[in-house]
Coordinates of C-alpha atoms in Angstrom, one line a residue:
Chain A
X1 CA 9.2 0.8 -14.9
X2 CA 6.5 -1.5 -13.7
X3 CA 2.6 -1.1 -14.2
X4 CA 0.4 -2.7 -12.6
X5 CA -3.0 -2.8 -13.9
X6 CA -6.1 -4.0 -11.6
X7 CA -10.0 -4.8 -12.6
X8 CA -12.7 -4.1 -12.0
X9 CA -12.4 -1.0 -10.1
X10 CA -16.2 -1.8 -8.1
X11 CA -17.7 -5.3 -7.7
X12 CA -20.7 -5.9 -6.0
X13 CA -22.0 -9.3 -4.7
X14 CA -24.4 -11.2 -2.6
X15 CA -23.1 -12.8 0.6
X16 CA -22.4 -16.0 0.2
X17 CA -21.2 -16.2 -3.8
X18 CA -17.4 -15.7 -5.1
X19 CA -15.3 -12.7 -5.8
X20 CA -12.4 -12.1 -8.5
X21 CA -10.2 -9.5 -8.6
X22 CA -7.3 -9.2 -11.6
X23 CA -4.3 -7.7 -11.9
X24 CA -1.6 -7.9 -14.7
X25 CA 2.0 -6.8 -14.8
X26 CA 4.2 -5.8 -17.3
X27 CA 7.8 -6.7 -16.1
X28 CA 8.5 -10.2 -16.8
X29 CA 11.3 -9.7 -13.8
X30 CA 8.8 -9.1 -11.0
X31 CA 8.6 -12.1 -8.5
X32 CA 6.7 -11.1 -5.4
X33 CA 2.8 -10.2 -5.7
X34 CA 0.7 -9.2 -2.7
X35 CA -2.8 -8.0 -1.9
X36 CA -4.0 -5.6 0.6
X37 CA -7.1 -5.0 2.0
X38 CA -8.2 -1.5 3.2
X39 CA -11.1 -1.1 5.0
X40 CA -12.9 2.7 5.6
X41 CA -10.5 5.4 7.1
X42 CA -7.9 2.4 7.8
X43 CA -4.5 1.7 6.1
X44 CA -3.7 -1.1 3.5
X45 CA -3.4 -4.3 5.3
X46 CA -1.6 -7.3 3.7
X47 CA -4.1 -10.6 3.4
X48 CA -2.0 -12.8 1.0
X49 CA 1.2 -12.5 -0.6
X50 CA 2.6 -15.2 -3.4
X51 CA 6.1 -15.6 -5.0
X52 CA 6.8 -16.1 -8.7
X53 CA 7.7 -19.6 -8.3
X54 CA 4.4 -21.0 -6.5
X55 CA 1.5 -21.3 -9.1
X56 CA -1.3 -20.9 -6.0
X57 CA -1.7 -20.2 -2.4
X58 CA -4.9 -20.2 -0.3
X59 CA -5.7 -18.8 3.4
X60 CA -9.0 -20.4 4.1
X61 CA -11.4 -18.3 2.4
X62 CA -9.1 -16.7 0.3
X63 CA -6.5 -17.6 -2.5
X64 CA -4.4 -16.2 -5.1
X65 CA -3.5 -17.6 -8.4
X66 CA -0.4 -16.7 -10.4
X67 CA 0.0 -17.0 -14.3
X68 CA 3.6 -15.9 -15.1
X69 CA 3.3 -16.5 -19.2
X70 CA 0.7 -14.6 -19.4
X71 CA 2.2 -11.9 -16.3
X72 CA -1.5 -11.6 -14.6
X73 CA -2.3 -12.9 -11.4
X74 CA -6.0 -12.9 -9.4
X75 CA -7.2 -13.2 -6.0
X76 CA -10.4 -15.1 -5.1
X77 CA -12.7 -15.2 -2.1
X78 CA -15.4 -17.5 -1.3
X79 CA -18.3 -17.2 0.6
X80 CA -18.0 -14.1 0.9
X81 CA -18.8 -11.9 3.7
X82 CA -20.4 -8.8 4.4
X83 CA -17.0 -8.1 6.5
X84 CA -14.7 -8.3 2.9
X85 CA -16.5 -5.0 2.1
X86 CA -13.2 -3.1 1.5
X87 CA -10.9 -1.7 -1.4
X88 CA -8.4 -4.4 -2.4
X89 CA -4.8 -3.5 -4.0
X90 CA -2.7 -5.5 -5.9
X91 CA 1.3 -5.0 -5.8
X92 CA 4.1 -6.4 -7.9
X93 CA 7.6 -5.8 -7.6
X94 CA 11.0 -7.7 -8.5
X95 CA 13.6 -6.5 -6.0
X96 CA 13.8 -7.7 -2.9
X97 CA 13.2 -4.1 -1.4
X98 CA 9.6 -3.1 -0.6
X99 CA 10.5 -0.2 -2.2
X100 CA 10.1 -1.3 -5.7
X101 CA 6.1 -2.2 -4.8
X102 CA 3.9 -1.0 -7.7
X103 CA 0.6 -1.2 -6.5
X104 CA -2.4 -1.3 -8.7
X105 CA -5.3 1.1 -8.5
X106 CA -7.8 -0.8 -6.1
X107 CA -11.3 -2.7 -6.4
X108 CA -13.8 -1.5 -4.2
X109 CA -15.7 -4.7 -3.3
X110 CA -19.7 -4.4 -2.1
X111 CA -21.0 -7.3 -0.7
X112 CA -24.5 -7.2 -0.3
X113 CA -26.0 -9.1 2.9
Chain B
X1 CA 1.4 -2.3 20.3
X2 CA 0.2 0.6 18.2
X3 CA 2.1 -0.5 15.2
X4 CA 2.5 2.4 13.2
X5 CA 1.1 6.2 14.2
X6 CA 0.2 9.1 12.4
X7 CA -0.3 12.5 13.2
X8 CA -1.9 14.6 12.2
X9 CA -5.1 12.9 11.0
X10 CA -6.6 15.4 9.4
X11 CA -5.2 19.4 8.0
X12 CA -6.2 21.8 5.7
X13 CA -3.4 24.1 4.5
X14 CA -3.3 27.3 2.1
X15 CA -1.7 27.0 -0.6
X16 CA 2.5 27.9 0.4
X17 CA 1.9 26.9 3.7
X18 CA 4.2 24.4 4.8
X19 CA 3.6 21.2 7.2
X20 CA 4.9 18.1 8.8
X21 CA 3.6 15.1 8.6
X22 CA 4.8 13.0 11.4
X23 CA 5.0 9.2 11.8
X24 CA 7.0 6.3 14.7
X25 CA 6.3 3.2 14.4
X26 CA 7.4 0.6 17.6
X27 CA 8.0 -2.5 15.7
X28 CA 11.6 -2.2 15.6
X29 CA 11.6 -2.1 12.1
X30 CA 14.7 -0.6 9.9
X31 CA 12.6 0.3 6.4
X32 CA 9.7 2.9 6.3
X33 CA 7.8 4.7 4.0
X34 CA 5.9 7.1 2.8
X35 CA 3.0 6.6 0.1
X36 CA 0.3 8.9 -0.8
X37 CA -2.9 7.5 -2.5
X38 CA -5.5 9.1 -4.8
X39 CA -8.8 8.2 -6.3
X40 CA -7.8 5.5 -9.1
X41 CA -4.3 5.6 -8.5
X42 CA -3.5 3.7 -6.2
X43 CA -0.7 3.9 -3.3
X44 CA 2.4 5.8 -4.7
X45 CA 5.8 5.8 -3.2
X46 CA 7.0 8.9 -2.2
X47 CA 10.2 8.8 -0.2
X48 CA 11.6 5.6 1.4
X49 CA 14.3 4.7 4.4
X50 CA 15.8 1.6 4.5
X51 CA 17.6 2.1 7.6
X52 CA 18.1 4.7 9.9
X53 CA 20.7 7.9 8.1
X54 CA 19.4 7.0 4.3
X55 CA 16.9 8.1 2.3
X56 CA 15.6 7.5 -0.9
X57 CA 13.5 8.8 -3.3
X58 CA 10.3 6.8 -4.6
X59 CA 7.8 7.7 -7.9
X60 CA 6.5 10.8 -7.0
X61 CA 9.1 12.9 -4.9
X62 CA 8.4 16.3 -6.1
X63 CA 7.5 19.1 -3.7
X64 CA 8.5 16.8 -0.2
X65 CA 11.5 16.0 1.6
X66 CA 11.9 13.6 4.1
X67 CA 13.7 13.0 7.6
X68 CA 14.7 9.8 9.2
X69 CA 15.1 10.6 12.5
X70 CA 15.6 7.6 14.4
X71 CA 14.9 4.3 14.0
X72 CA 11.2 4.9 15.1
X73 CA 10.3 8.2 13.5
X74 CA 10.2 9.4 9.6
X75 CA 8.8 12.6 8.9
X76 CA 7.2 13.9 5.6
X77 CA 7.7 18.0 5.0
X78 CA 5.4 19.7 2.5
X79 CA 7.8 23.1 2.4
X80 CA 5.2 24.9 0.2
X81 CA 2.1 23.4 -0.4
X82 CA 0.3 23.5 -3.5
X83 CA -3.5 21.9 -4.5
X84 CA -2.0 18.9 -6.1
X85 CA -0.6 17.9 -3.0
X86 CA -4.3 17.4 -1.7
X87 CA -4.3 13.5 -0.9
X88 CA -4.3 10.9 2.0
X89 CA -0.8 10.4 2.8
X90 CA -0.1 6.6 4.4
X91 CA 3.3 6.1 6.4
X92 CA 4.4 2.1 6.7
X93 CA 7.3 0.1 7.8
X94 CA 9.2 -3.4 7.0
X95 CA 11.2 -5.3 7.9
X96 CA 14.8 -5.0 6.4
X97 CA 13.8 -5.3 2.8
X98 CA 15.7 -8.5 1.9
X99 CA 12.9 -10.1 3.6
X100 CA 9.8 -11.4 1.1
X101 CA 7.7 -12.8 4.5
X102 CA 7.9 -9.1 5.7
X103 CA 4.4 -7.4 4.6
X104 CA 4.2 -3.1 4.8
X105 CA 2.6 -2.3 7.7
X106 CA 0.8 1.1 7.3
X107 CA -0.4 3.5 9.2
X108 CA -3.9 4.9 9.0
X109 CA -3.3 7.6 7.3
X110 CA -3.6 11.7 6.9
X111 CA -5.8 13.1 5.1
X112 CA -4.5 16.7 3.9
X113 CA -6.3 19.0 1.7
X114 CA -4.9 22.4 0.5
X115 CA -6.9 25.3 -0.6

Protein backbone atom coordinates (compact mmCIF):
# COMPACT_ATOMS: atom_id res chain seq x y z
CA UNK A 1 0.00 0.00 0.00
CA UNK A 2 0.87 3.57 0.14
CA UNK A 3 3.34 5.34 2.69
CA UNK A 4 3.62 8.48 3.13
CA UNK A 5 6.53 9.82 4.77
CA UNK A 6 6.51 13.59 6.30
CA UNK A 7 9.67 15.91 7.74
CA UNK A 8 10.53 17.34 10.06
CA UNK A 9 8.31 16.15 12.70
CA UNK A 10 8.98 19.91 14.88
CA UNK A 11 9.98 23.23 13.21
CA UNK A 12 10.34 26.17 14.95
CA UNK A 13 10.58 29.72 13.43
CA UNK A 14 10.41 33.41 13.93
CA UNK A 15 7.39 35.32 12.80
CA UNK A 16 7.80 36.67 9.82
CA UNK A 17 10.46 34.05 7.94
CA UNK A 18 9.30 30.89 5.73
CA UNK A 19 8.31 27.46 6.58
CA UNK A 20 8.78 24.01 4.65
CA UNK A 21 7.27 20.97 5.31
CA UNK A 22 8.03 17.51 2.99
CA UNK A 23 6.39 14.70 2.28
CA UNK A 24 7.25 11.80 -0.13
CA UNK A 25 5.12 8.97 -1.49
CA UNK A 26 5.76 5.75 -2.65
CA UNK A 27 2.99 4.79 -5.18
CA UNK A 28 3.69 6.23 -8.48
CA UNK A 29 -0.41 5.87 -9.01
CA UNK A 30 -1.34 8.42 -6.30
CA UNK A 31 -2.82 11.62 -7.85
CA UNK A 32 -4.50 13.80 -5.14
CA UNK A 33 -2.21 15.32 -2.25
CA UNK A 34 -3.69 17.42 0.54
CA UNK A 35 -2.59 19.22 3.78
CA UNK A 36 -4.34 19.68 6.87
CA UNK A 37 -3.91 21.80 9.58
CA UNK A 38 -4.82 20.94 13.18
CA UNK A 39 -4.74 23.25 15.71
CA UNK A 40 -4.77 22.20 19.85
CA UNK A 41 -7.82 19.94 20.85
CA UNK A 42 -9.33 20.70 17.16
CA UNK A 43 -9.74 18.23 14.21
CA UNK A 44 -7.57 18.11 10.88
CA UNK A 45 -8.70 20.89 8.70
CA UNK A 46 -7.91 20.90 4.97
CA UNK A 47 -5.81 24.28 3.87
CA UNK A 48 -4.67 23.22 0.37
CA UNK A 49 -5.12 20.28 -1.75
CA UNK A 50 -3.14 19.77 -5.34
CA UNK A 51 -3.78 17.11 -8.13
CA UNK A 52 -1.02 15.13 -9.93
CA UNK A 53 -1.28 17.00 -13.04
CA UNK A 54 -0.73 20.78 -11.64
CA UNK A 55 3.07 21.30 -10.76
CA UNK A 56 2.05 24.28 -8.06
CA UNK A 57 -0.79 25.92 -6.34
CA UNK A 58 -0.80 28.90 -3.96
CA UNK A 59 -3.58 30.39 -1.46
CA UNK A 60 -2.09 33.71 -0.54
CA UNK A 61 0.32 32.84 2.11
CA UNK A 62 0.46 29.45 1.45
CA UNK A 63 1.43 27.02 -1.56
CA UNK A 64 2.23 23.56 -2.43
CA UNK A 65 4.69 22.23 -4.86
CA UNK A 66 4.44 18.84 -6.42
CA UNK A 67 7.43 16.84 -7.94
CA UNK A 68 5.90 13.59 -9.50
CA UNK A 69 9.51 12.02 -10.83
CA UNK A 70 10.85 12.18 -7.81
CA UNK A 71 7.03 11.31 -5.84
CA UNK A 72 7.66 14.12 -3.04
CA UNK A 73 5.74 17.09 -2.73
CA UNK A 74 6.10 20.24 0.04
CA UNK A 75 4.03 22.86 1.37
CA UNK A 76 5.41 26.43 2.00
CA UNK A 77 4.18 29.33 4.05
CA UNK A 78 5.39 32.74 4.13
CA UNK A 79 5.40 35.24 6.55
CA UNK A 80 4.54 33.30 8.87
CA UNK A 81 2.33 33.85 11.64
CA UNK A 82 2.16 33.21 15.18
CA UNK A 83 -1.60 31.85 14.21
CA UNK A 84 0.13 28.76 11.81
CA UNK A 85 1.26 27.43 15.19
CA UNK A 86 -0.38 23.90 14.50
CA UNK A 87 0.46 20.22 13.52
CA UNK A 88 0.36 19.92 9.63
CA UNK A 89 -0.45 16.42 7.82
CA UNK A 90 0.27 15.47 4.56
CA UNK A 91 -2.11 12.93 2.62
CA UNK A 92 -1.74 11.03 -0.68
CA UNK A 93 -4.00 8.75 -2.24
CA UNK A 94 -4.88 7.47 -5.91
CA UNK A 95 -8.56 6.58 -5.88
CA UNK A 96 -11.02 8.80 -6.10
CA UNK A 97 -12.44 7.63 -2.73
CA UNK A 98 -11.29 9.60 0.43
CA UNK A 99 -10.90 6.37 1.70
CA UNK A 100 -7.70 5.53 0.18
CA UNK A 101 -6.03 8.82 2.08
CA UNK A 102 -2.63 7.85 3.63
CA UNK A 103 -1.79 10.51 5.72
CA UNK A 104 1.67 11.20 6.92
CA UNK A 105 2.71 11.52 10.50
CA UNK A 106 2.47 15.43 11.13
CA UNK A 107 4.96 18.44 11.67
CA UNK A 108 4.35 20.28 14.66
CA UNK A 109 5.18 23.96 13.60
CA UNK A 110 6.40 26.64 16.45
CA UNK A 111 6.45 29.99 15.39
CA UNK A 112 7.98 32.15 17.67
CA UNK A 113 6.47 35.88 17.90
CA UNK B 1 -23.93 24.57 11.22
CA UNK B 2 -22.05 22.38 13.65
CA UNK B 3 -20.43 20.40 10.91
CA UNK B 4 -19.53 17.35 12.37
CA UNK B 5 -20.17 16.32 16.33
CA UNK B 6 -18.64 14.10 18.65
CA UNK B 7 -19.53 12.67 21.76
CA UNK B 8 -18.15 11.75 24.02
CA UNK B 9 -15.13 14.08 24.28
CA UNK B 10 -13.41 12.53 26.69
CA UNK B 11 -13.67 8.51 28.52
CA UNK B 12 -11.67 6.36 30.44
CA UNK B 13 -12.51 2.76 30.21
CA UNK B 14 -11.18 -0.62 32.01
CA UNK B 15 -9.76 -2.69 30.12
CA UNK B 16 -13.05 -5.21 28.60
CA UNK B 17 -15.28 -2.53 29.05
CA UNK B 18 -17.06 -1.76 26.00
CA UNK B 19 -18.15 1.83 24.58
CA UNK B 20 -19.70 3.86 21.85
CA UNK B 21 -18.32 6.39 20.21
CA UNK B 22 -20.96 8.47 18.63
CA UNK B 23 -20.79 10.90 15.74
CA UNK B 24 -23.81 13.05 13.10
CA UNK B 25 -22.75 15.24 11.01
CA UNK B 26 -25.48 17.92 9.23
CA UNK B 27 -23.78 18.50 6.02
CA UNK B 28 -25.79 16.16 4.04
CA UNK B 29 -22.92 14.28 3.23
CA UNK B 30 -23.07 10.44 2.00
CA UNK B 31 -19.16 9.28 2.98
CA UNK B 32 -17.96 9.31 6.72
CA UNK B 33 -15.29 8.10 8.65
CA UNK B 34 -13.59 7.05 11.24
CA UNK B 35 -9.74 7.61 11.94
CA UNK B 36 -7.85 7.35 15.02
CA UNK B 37 -4.50 9.25 15.50
CA UNK B 38 -1.37 8.53 17.68
CA UNK B 39 1.74 10.28 18.51
CA UNK B 40 3.98 9.93 15.19
CA UNK B 41 1.52 8.10 13.32
CA UNK B 42 -0.54 10.08 12.00
CA UNK B 43 -4.46 9.75 11.23
CA UNK B 44 -5.36 6.02 10.48
CA UNK B 45 -8.43 4.81 8.81
CA UNK B 46 -10.42 2.70 10.67
CA UNK B 47 -13.87 1.94 9.24
CA UNK B 48 -15.35 3.91 6.44
CA UNK B 49 -19.18 4.53 4.85
CA UNK B 50 -19.58 5.61 1.59
CA UNK B 51 -23.23 5.79 1.72
CA UNK B 52 -25.78 5.10 4.03
CA UNK B 53 -26.26 0.63 4.48
CA UNK B 54 -22.33 0.07 3.56
CA UNK B 55 -19.45 -0.23 5.40
CA UNK B 56 -16.04 -0.72 4.85
CA UNK B 57 -13.16 -1.55 6.48
CA UNK B 58 -9.98 0.84 6.58
CA UNK B 59 -6.00 0.05 7.85
CA UNK B 60 -6.51 -0.66 11.30
CA UNK B 61 -10.04 -2.43 11.85
CA UNK B 62 -9.20 -4.70 14.55
CA UNK B 63 -11.10 -4.73 17.79
CA UNK B 64 -14.15 -2.10 16.33
CA UNK B 65 -17.19 -2.37 14.44
CA UNK B 66 -19.06 0.15 13.03
CA UNK B 67 -22.85 1.29 12.35
CA UNK B 68 -24.21 3.57 9.69
CA UNK B 69 -27.15 4.49 10.99
CA UNK B 70 -28.61 7.07 8.86
CA UNK B 71 -27.31 9.37 6.68
CA UNK B 72 -26.30 11.70 9.58
CA UNK B 73 -24.98 9.34 12.23
CA UNK B 74 -21.90 6.63 12.24
CA UNK B 75 -21.10 5.11 15.28
CA UNK B 76 -17.75 3.44 16.41
CA UNK B 77 -18.14 0.35 19.06
CA UNK B 78 -15.12 -0.70 21.15
CA UNK B 79 -16.85 -4.27 22.28
CA UNK B 80 -13.91 -5.02 24.67
CA UNK B 81 -11.54 -2.56 25.16
CA UNK B 82 -7.96 -3.24 25.50
CA UNK B 83 -4.81 -0.47 26.30
CA UNK B 84 -3.84 -0.38 22.73
CA UNK B 85 -7.01 1.11 21.95
CA UNK B 86 -5.93 4.27 24.02
CA UNK B 87 -6.01 7.10 21.29
CA UNK B 88 -7.90 10.25 20.05
CA UNK B 89 -10.41 8.92 17.78
CA UNK B 90 -11.51 11.71 14.85
CA UNK B 91 -14.98 11.07 12.91
CA UNK B 92 -15.20 13.09 9.37
CA UNK B 93 -17.36 13.19 6.37
CA UNK B 94 -17.23 13.94 2.39
CA UNK B 95 -18.76 14.43 -0.01
CA UNK B 96 -19.59 11.35 -2.32
CA UNK B 97 -16.02 10.22 -2.86
CA UNK B 98 -15.87 10.62 -6.65
CA UNK B 99 -15.46 14.18 -5.75
CA UNK B 100 -11.49 15.51 -5.53
CA UNK B 101 -12.86 19.32 -4.57
CA UNK B 102 -14.53 17.50 -1.57
CA UNK B 103 -11.99 17.99 1.59
CA UNK B 104 -12.73 15.51 5.04
CA UNK B 105 -14.34 17.43 7.31
CA UNK B 106 -13.56 16.15 10.90
CA UNK B 107 -14.78 16.35 13.91
CA UNK B 108 -12.94 17.36 16.95
CA UNK B 109 -12.28 14.46 18.29
CA UNK B 110 -12.50 11.85 21.47
CA UNK B 111 -9.99 11.34 23.44
CA UNK B 112 -10.25 7.69 25.02
CA UNK B 113 -7.88 6.15 27.36
CA UNK B 114 -8.19 2.58 28.73
CA UNK B 115 -6.66 1.43 31.91
Amino acid sequence: GENVEQHPSTLSVQEGDSAVIKCTYSDSASNYFPWYKQELGKGPQLIIDIRSNVGEKKDQRIAVTLNKTAKHFSLHITETQPEDSAVYFCAASKGTGRRALTFGSGTRLQVQP
Amino acid sequence: NAGVTQTPKFQVLKTGQSMTLQCAQDMNHNSMYWYRQDPGMGLRLIYYSASEGTTDKGEVPNGYNVSRLNKREFSLRLESAAPSQTSVYFCASSEPPSSYNSPLHFGNGTRLTVT
